[in-house]
Structure formats: structure tokens, C-alpha cells
């Protein structure tokens, strides 16, 4: 059985491809203890395919540790990185804290497109600053709306929509809110990174890009065929 930690939109497609290749499959939504608890579940896991989000650093580290503890191979799938285009309006930072600090220096109307998990880092630093408005774009979930309310983001400054967004829709949102600064993660083409950044650059909007965490995964692929080829090379048994 292959345990697939699915944390991105393309992880579902990878899981289907692995299943179509004849492997018995167990998929799970990534949580911090998912990899550690797989041995306790008594599942006959022969390999772990970690397809969690590129920024789910702790989930990947736990998956690697869990695989080592269970004595099974670990294979990382990560959507291909898209290099941030060299441009005077783009600032690349190492993490969320640095992004918030740079944004605090620039101020203006800031659209945050990094999700809800790290929202507090930005509200702590940016809310209440003079000449600063924080617009948060995130998934339309009840818990996200509750978090925005708790952290002090006004309803009028919440964009609750399911992406990915086209370049045209990004432009429309930037224009509607009068955005002067956009903050994003380098989430790859599947995460519509290109569309967000290209729309901002074409409109003259400054952009802060948070670089991906630097993790030594070991065996890693950016394509589905590479993952399936590795499973075969490891002689992981397929069903039937």
C-alpha cells in the first residue's frame, strides 16, 4: 500500500495516476502527526509519497521522520518551482516575518494571498499602521472568516474565493481594492503564481514573494512519472 499525503490540487491527480498504475492506495489530508501515526494504524504501508504543499514544512519533516521510523521509502513530489521574474517591483524574502516587515516599510493597500495559517504574523505587524490597509484573500471557509474577525480584519477587506485565479480576475481584484502591494508565495504554476505576479507587474503593483522553505528531501520529483518510476524501481508491489 502507498500512503499519499495529499496537500495540493495536483496531489489528487498524482494519487489517481498511482492508482491507475496498479498500486493499492491510502490518501490522507496532511496534519502534523499524520506520518508519525501511520505505524500505529496498523496499515501495511510499503512507501510514503509526500505530495503536501511546498510550504508545509513541518508536514514534510514529520512525513520523513515517520517513514524512517516505519522503515519504508519516502518519495517527495513537489510541483515545479517557478523562478520569480527579475523585476524592480519584486522583492524576494525568506519567510513570512520578513515579508510582514518589508510590507510595514512600504505600507499602502496590501493584498495578502498567502492563506490563513500565517495571517496573524501579518495582522500583528500591519494592522493599525498609518496609511495601511490589509486585504486578506483566502478560501471561503467558516474558520477562515472567524479567524479574520478575531484578528481584526474588516469584512470589506476579506476576499473569500476559491482559486486558482486568472490574470484577468487578479487584475480586477487589484483594481477594485486599489492595491499597491501584493504578497504571495512561490507556489508554482498549479498554484497560479504566474497569474498573480504577471497581473501585478502589468499594473505597476509592487510584489513581495516568499521563497520556498529549503528542505533536503532526498528522493524528490516534480513530475508524476518520476514518482511512479521510483515506486517500480523500489519494487513496491502493485495490486494483482
Tab-separated table of C-alpha atoms in Angstrom:
chain	number	residue	atom	x	y	z
A	1	UNK	CA	0.000	0.000	0.000
A	2	UNK	CA	1.151	3.510	-0.849
A	3	UNK	CA	0.407	6.261	1.665
A	4	UNK	CA	-0.062	9.556	-0.170
A	5	UNK	CA	-0.033	12.775	1.832
A	6	UNK	CA	-2.182	14.962	-0.359
A	7	UNK	CA	-1.833	18.683	0.236
A	8	UNK	CA	-2.237	20.354	-3.158
A	9	UNK	CA	-4.664	20.415	-6.063
A	10	UNK	CA	-2.284	18.369	-8.201
A	11	UNK	CA	-1.795	15.770	-5.435
A	12	UNK	CA	-5.216	14.326	-6.286
A	13	UNK	CA	-4.139	13.795	-9.886
A	14	UNK	CA	-0.923	12.150	-8.730
A	15	UNK	CA	-2.901	9.813	-6.454
A	16	UNK	CA	-5.123	8.814	-9.363
A	17	UNK	CA	-2.071	8.161	-11.532
A	18	UNK	CA	-0.514	5.949	-8.855
A	19	UNK	CA	-3.767	4.032	-8.506
A	20	UNK	CA	-4.039	3.646	-12.288
A	21	UNK	CA	-0.526	2.170	-12.274
A	22	UNK	CA	-1.915	-0.691	-10.183
A	23	UNK	CA	-0.990	0.288	-6.637
A	24	UNK	CA	-3.206	-0.019	-3.583
A	25	UNK	CA	-3.630	3.478	-2.231
A	26	UNK	CA	-4.395	5.273	1.012
A	27	UNK	CA	-4.668	9.054	0.801
A	28	UNK	CA	-4.788	11.398	3.743
A	29	UNK	CA	-5.138	15.099	4.355
A	30	UNK	CA	-1.860	16.250	5.830
A	31	UNK	CA	-1.752	17.008	9.539
A	32	UNK	CA	1.290	17.402	11.723
A	33	UNK	CA	1.036	13.915	13.158
A	34	UNK	CA	-0.152	12.038	10.062
A	35	UNK	CA	3.203	10.477	9.239
A	36	UNK	CA	4.064	9.645	12.875
A	37	UNK	CA	0.792	7.826	13.442
A	38	UNK	CA	0.800	5.656	10.322
A	39	UNK	CA	2.615	2.795	12.081
A	40	UNK	CA	0.115	2.888	14.956
A	41	UNK	CA	-2.751	2.493	12.470
A	42	UNK	CA	-1.506	-0.977	11.592
A	43	UNK	CA	-1.546	-0.270	7.861
A	44	UNK	CA	0.719	-2.305	5.587
A	45	UNK	CA	2.444	0.751	4.170
A	46	UNK	CA	5.253	-0.021	1.686
A	47	UNK	CA	6.107	3.561	0.715
A	48	UNK	CA	5.209	7.152	1.561
A	49	UNK	CA	4.586	9.666	-1.229
A	50	UNK	CA	4.647	13.156	0.259
A	51	UNK	CA	2.633	15.469	-2.001
A	52	UNK	CA	1.978	18.053	0.686
A	53	UNK	CA	2.062	21.777	-0.082
A	54	UNK	CA	5.503	23.262	-0.917
A	55	UNK	CA	5.225	25.443	2.208
A	56	UNK	CA	4.017	22.666	4.551
A	57	UNK	CA	7.497	22.392	6.035
A	58	UNK	CA	6.547	20.648	9.274
A	59	UNK	CA	4.282	18.167	7.487
A	60	UNK	CA	7.140	17.095	5.211
A	61	UNK	CA	9.589	16.809	8.096
A	62	UNK	CA	7.087	14.670	10.006
A	63	UNK	CA	6.491	12.526	6.928
A	64	UNK	CA	10.221	11.892	6.536
A	65	UNK	CA	10.579	11.066	10.226
A	66	UNK	CA	7.548	8.760	10.106
A	67	UNK	CA	8.882	6.931	7.056
A	68	UNK	CA	12.251	6.400	8.749
A	69	UNK	CA	10.542	5.117	11.913
A	70	UNK	CA	8.348	2.730	9.913
A	71	UNK	CA	11.279	1.593	7.771
A	72	UNK	CA	9.644	2.427	4.443
A	73	UNK	CA	10.876	4.515	1.488
A	74	UNK	CA	10.000	8.209	1.343
A	75	UNK	CA	9.338	9.864	-2.035
A	76	UNK	CA	8.704	13.588	-2.338
A	77	UNK	CA	6.507	15.041	-5.078
A	78	UNK	CA	6.563	18.833	-5.322
A	79	UNK	CA	5.088	20.968	-8.048
A	80	UNK	CA	7.796	22.551	-10.147
A	81	UNK	CA	9.220	25.790	-8.859
A	82	UNK	CA	8.725	28.880	-10.992
A	83	UNK	CA	11.574	31.326	-10.646
A	84	UNK	CA	10.389	34.801	-9.669
A	85	UNK	CA	10.875	37.042	-12.693
A	86	UNK	CA	13.659	39.559	-12.219
A	87	UNK	CA	11.928	42.901	-11.870
A	88	UNK	CA	12.441	46.089	-9.885
A	89	UNK	CA	8.927	45.727	-8.429
A	90	UNK	CA	9.603	42.255	-6.977
A	91	UNK	CA	11.189	41.679	-3.568
A	92	UNK	CA	12.015	38.071	-2.618
A	93	UNK	CA	12.107	37.324	1.134
A	94	UNK	CA	12.979	34.216	3.116
A	95	UNK	CA	9.870	33.881	5.293
A	96	UNK	CA	6.557	35.358	6.437
A	97	UNK	CA	8.075	37.506	9.180
A	98	UNK	CA	10.428	39.195	6.741
A	99	UNK	CA	7.526	39.685	4.306
A	100	UNK	CA	5.494	41.422	7.001
A	101	UNK	CA	8.434	43.639	7.941
A	102	UNK	CA	9.076	44.694	4.328
A	103	UNK	CA	5.360	45.376	3.875
A	104	UNK	CA	5.367	47.531	7.015
A	105	UNK	CA	8.038	49.706	5.457
A	106	UNK	CA	6.185	50.059	2.138
A	107	UNK	CA	2.615	50.376	3.516
A	108	UNK	CA	-0.314	51.304	1.244
A	109	UNK	CA	-3.114	48.907	0.258
A	110	UNK	CA	-1.648	45.435	0.787
A	111	UNK	CA	-3.294	42.325	-0.646
A	112	UNK	CA	-2.235	39.180	1.189
A	113	UNK	CA	-2.586	35.956	-0.861
A	114	UNK	CA	-0.705	33.586	1.446
A	115	UNK	CA	-3.692	31.917	3.140
A	116	UNK	CA	-4.996	31.958	6.685
A	117	UNK	CA	-2.438	29.838	8.534
A	118	UNK	CA	0.099	32.651	8.911
A	119	UNK	CA	-2.390	35.513	8.889
A	120	UNK	CA	-1.591	36.560	12.467
A	121	UNK	CA	2.022	37.335	11.521
A	122	UNK	CA	0.753	39.996	9.131
A	123	UNK	CA	-2.085	41.390	11.250
A	124	UNK	CA	0.236	41.786	14.243
A	125	UNK	CA	2.663	43.834	12.168
A	126	UNK	CA	0.413	45.693	9.732
A	127	UNK	CA	-2.991	46.413	11.263
A	128	UNK	CA	-3.118	49.872	12.776
A	129	UNK	CA	-0.188	51.276	10.822
A	130	UNK	CA	-0.828	54.733	9.312
A	131	UNK	CA	-1.674	54.775	5.598
A	132	UNK	CA	-2.041	50.993	5.581
A	133	UNK	CA	-4.950	48.743	4.615
A	134	UNK	CA	-4.651	44.957	4.744
A	135	UNK	CA	-6.817	42.958	2.325
A	136	UNK	CA	-6.806	39.201	3.011
A	137	UNK	CA	-7.587	36.744	0.214
A	138	UNK	CA	-8.306	33.180	1.292
A	139	UNK	CA	-10.561	30.157	0.915
A	140	UNK	CA	-14.265	30.718	1.706
A	141	UNK	CA	-14.328	28.659	4.900
A	142	UNK	CA	-16.123	29.453	8.137
A	143	UNK	CA	-12.981	29.012	10.242
A	144	UNK	CA	-11.122	31.446	7.995
A	145	UNK	CA	-13.824	34.069	8.440
A	146	UNK	CA	-13.761	33.542	12.196
A	147	UNK	CA	-10.001	33.981	12.245
A	148	UNK	CA	-10.281	37.233	10.272
A	149	UNK	CA	-12.830	38.539	12.772
A	150	UNK	CA	-10.666	37.543	15.737
A	151	UNK	CA	-7.605	39.217	14.237
A	152	UNK	CA	-9.427	42.436	13.403
A	153	UNK	CA	-9.747	42.318	9.606
A	154	UNK	CA	-12.882	44.104	8.479
A	155	UNK	CA	-15.382	42.199	6.339
A	156	UNK	CA	-14.989	44.665	3.482
A	157	UNK	CA	-11.298	43.740	3.318
A	158	UNK	CA	-11.824	39.980	3.038
A	159	UNK	CA	-11.781	38.233	-0.352
A	160	UNK	CA	-13.212	34.762	0.279
A	161	UNK	CA	-12.891	32.903	-3.016
A	162	UNK	CA	-11.685	29.538	-4.295
A	163	UNK	CA	-8.783	29.821	-6.747
A	164	UNK	CA	-6.835	29.458	-8.891
A	165	UNK	CA	-7.488	32.893	-10.400
A	166	UNK	CA	-6.906	34.017	-13.968
A	167	UNK	CA	-4.698	37.009	-14.656
A	168	UNK	CA	-7.801	38.993	-15.610
A	169	UNK	CA	-9.549	38.214	-12.319
A	170	UNK	CA	-6.417	39.106	-10.373
A	171	UNK	CA	-6.300	42.460	-12.163
A	172	UNK	CA	-9.967	43.074	-11.409
A	173	UNK	CA	-9.419	42.410	-7.694
A	174	UNK	CA	-6.297	44.569	-7.551
A	175	UNK	CA	-8.170	47.375	-9.275
A	176	UNK	CA	-11.262	47.043	-7.077
A	177	UNK	CA	-9.277	47.408	-3.854
A	178	UNK	CA	-6.708	49.869	-5.209
A	179	UNK	CA	-3.877	47.502	-4.315
A	180	UNK	CA	-0.374	48.997	-4.173
A	181	UNK	CA	1.437	45.941	-2.758
A	182	UNK	CA	0.768	42.202	-3.187
A	183	UNK	CA	2.252	39.428	-1.040
A	184	UNK	CA	2.391	35.868	-2.347
A	185	UNK	CA	4.192	32.534	-2.035
A	186	UNK	CA	6.111	30.877	-4.869
A	187	UNK	CA	3.556	28.105	-5.118
A	188	UNK	CA	4.247	27.057	-8.719
A	189	UNK	CA	2.151	27.116	-11.865
A	190	UNK	CA	-0.507	24.845	-10.344
A	191	UNK	CA	-0.944	27.460	-7.633
A	192	UNK	CA	-1.438	30.195	-10.271
A	193	UNK	CA	1.712	32.008	-9.159
A	194	UNK	CA	2.350	33.327	-12.671
A	195	UNK	CA	-1.102	34.852	-12.992
A	196	UNK	CA	-0.854	36.703	-9.678
A	197	UNK	CA	2.576	38.141	-10.329
A	198	UNK	CA	2.107	38.968	-14.011
A	199	UNK	CA	-1.127	40.811	-13.231
A	200	UNK	CA	0.605	42.819	-10.507
A	201	UNK	CA	3.606	43.703	-12.666
A	202	UNK	CA	1.451	44.781	-15.590
A	203	UNK	CA	-0.408	47.115	-13.243
A	204	UNK	CA	2.751	48.511	-11.668
A	205	UNK	CA	1.983	46.911	-8.294
A	206	UNK	CA	4.912	46.047	-6.051
A	207	UNK	CA	5.138	42.379	-5.105
A	208	UNK	CA	6.716	40.520	-2.190
A	209	UNK	CA	7.459	36.862	-2.943
A	210	UNK	CA	8.086	34.475	-0.036
A	211	UNK	CA	10.642	31.884	-1.139
A	212	UNK	CA	10.026	28.177	-0.615
A	213	UNK	CA	11.480	26.552	2.504
A	214	UNK	CA	14.844	24.915	1.855
A	215	UNK	CA	14.417	21.250	2.817
A	216	UNK	CA	16.650	18.309	1.926
A	217	UNK	CA	14.052	15.785	0.813
A	218	UNK	CA	16.352	13.118	-0.549
A	219	UNK	CA	14.344	11.384	-3.271
A	220	UNK	CA	12.216	14.058	-4.917
A	221	UNK	CA	10.420	14.571	-8.227
A	222	UNK	CA	8.470	17.350	-9.934
A	223	UNK	CA	6.623	15.002	-12.307
A	224	UNK	CA	4.214	12.116	-11.788
A	225	UNK	CA	6.151	9.690	-13.999
A	226	UNK	CA	9.227	10.146	-11.827
A	227	UNK	CA	7.281	9.148	-8.693
A	228	UNK	CA	5.750	6.062	-10.311
A	229	UNK	CA	9.105	5.093	-11.839
A	230	UNK	CA	10.694	5.288	-8.394
A	231	UNK	CA	7.978	3.051	-6.913
A	232	UNK	CA	8.756	0.473	-9.576
A	233	UNK	CA	12.489	0.817	-9.021
A	234	UNK	CA	11.949	0.190	-5.312
A	235	UNK	CA	9.983	-2.924	-6.286
A	236	UNK	CA	6.969	-1.771	-4.320
A	237	UNK	CA	4.346	-4.406	-5.179
A	238	UNK	CA	1.375	-3.375	-7.263
A	239	UNK	CA	-2.058	-4.917	-6.728
A	240	UNK	CA	-2.636	-8.064	-8.731
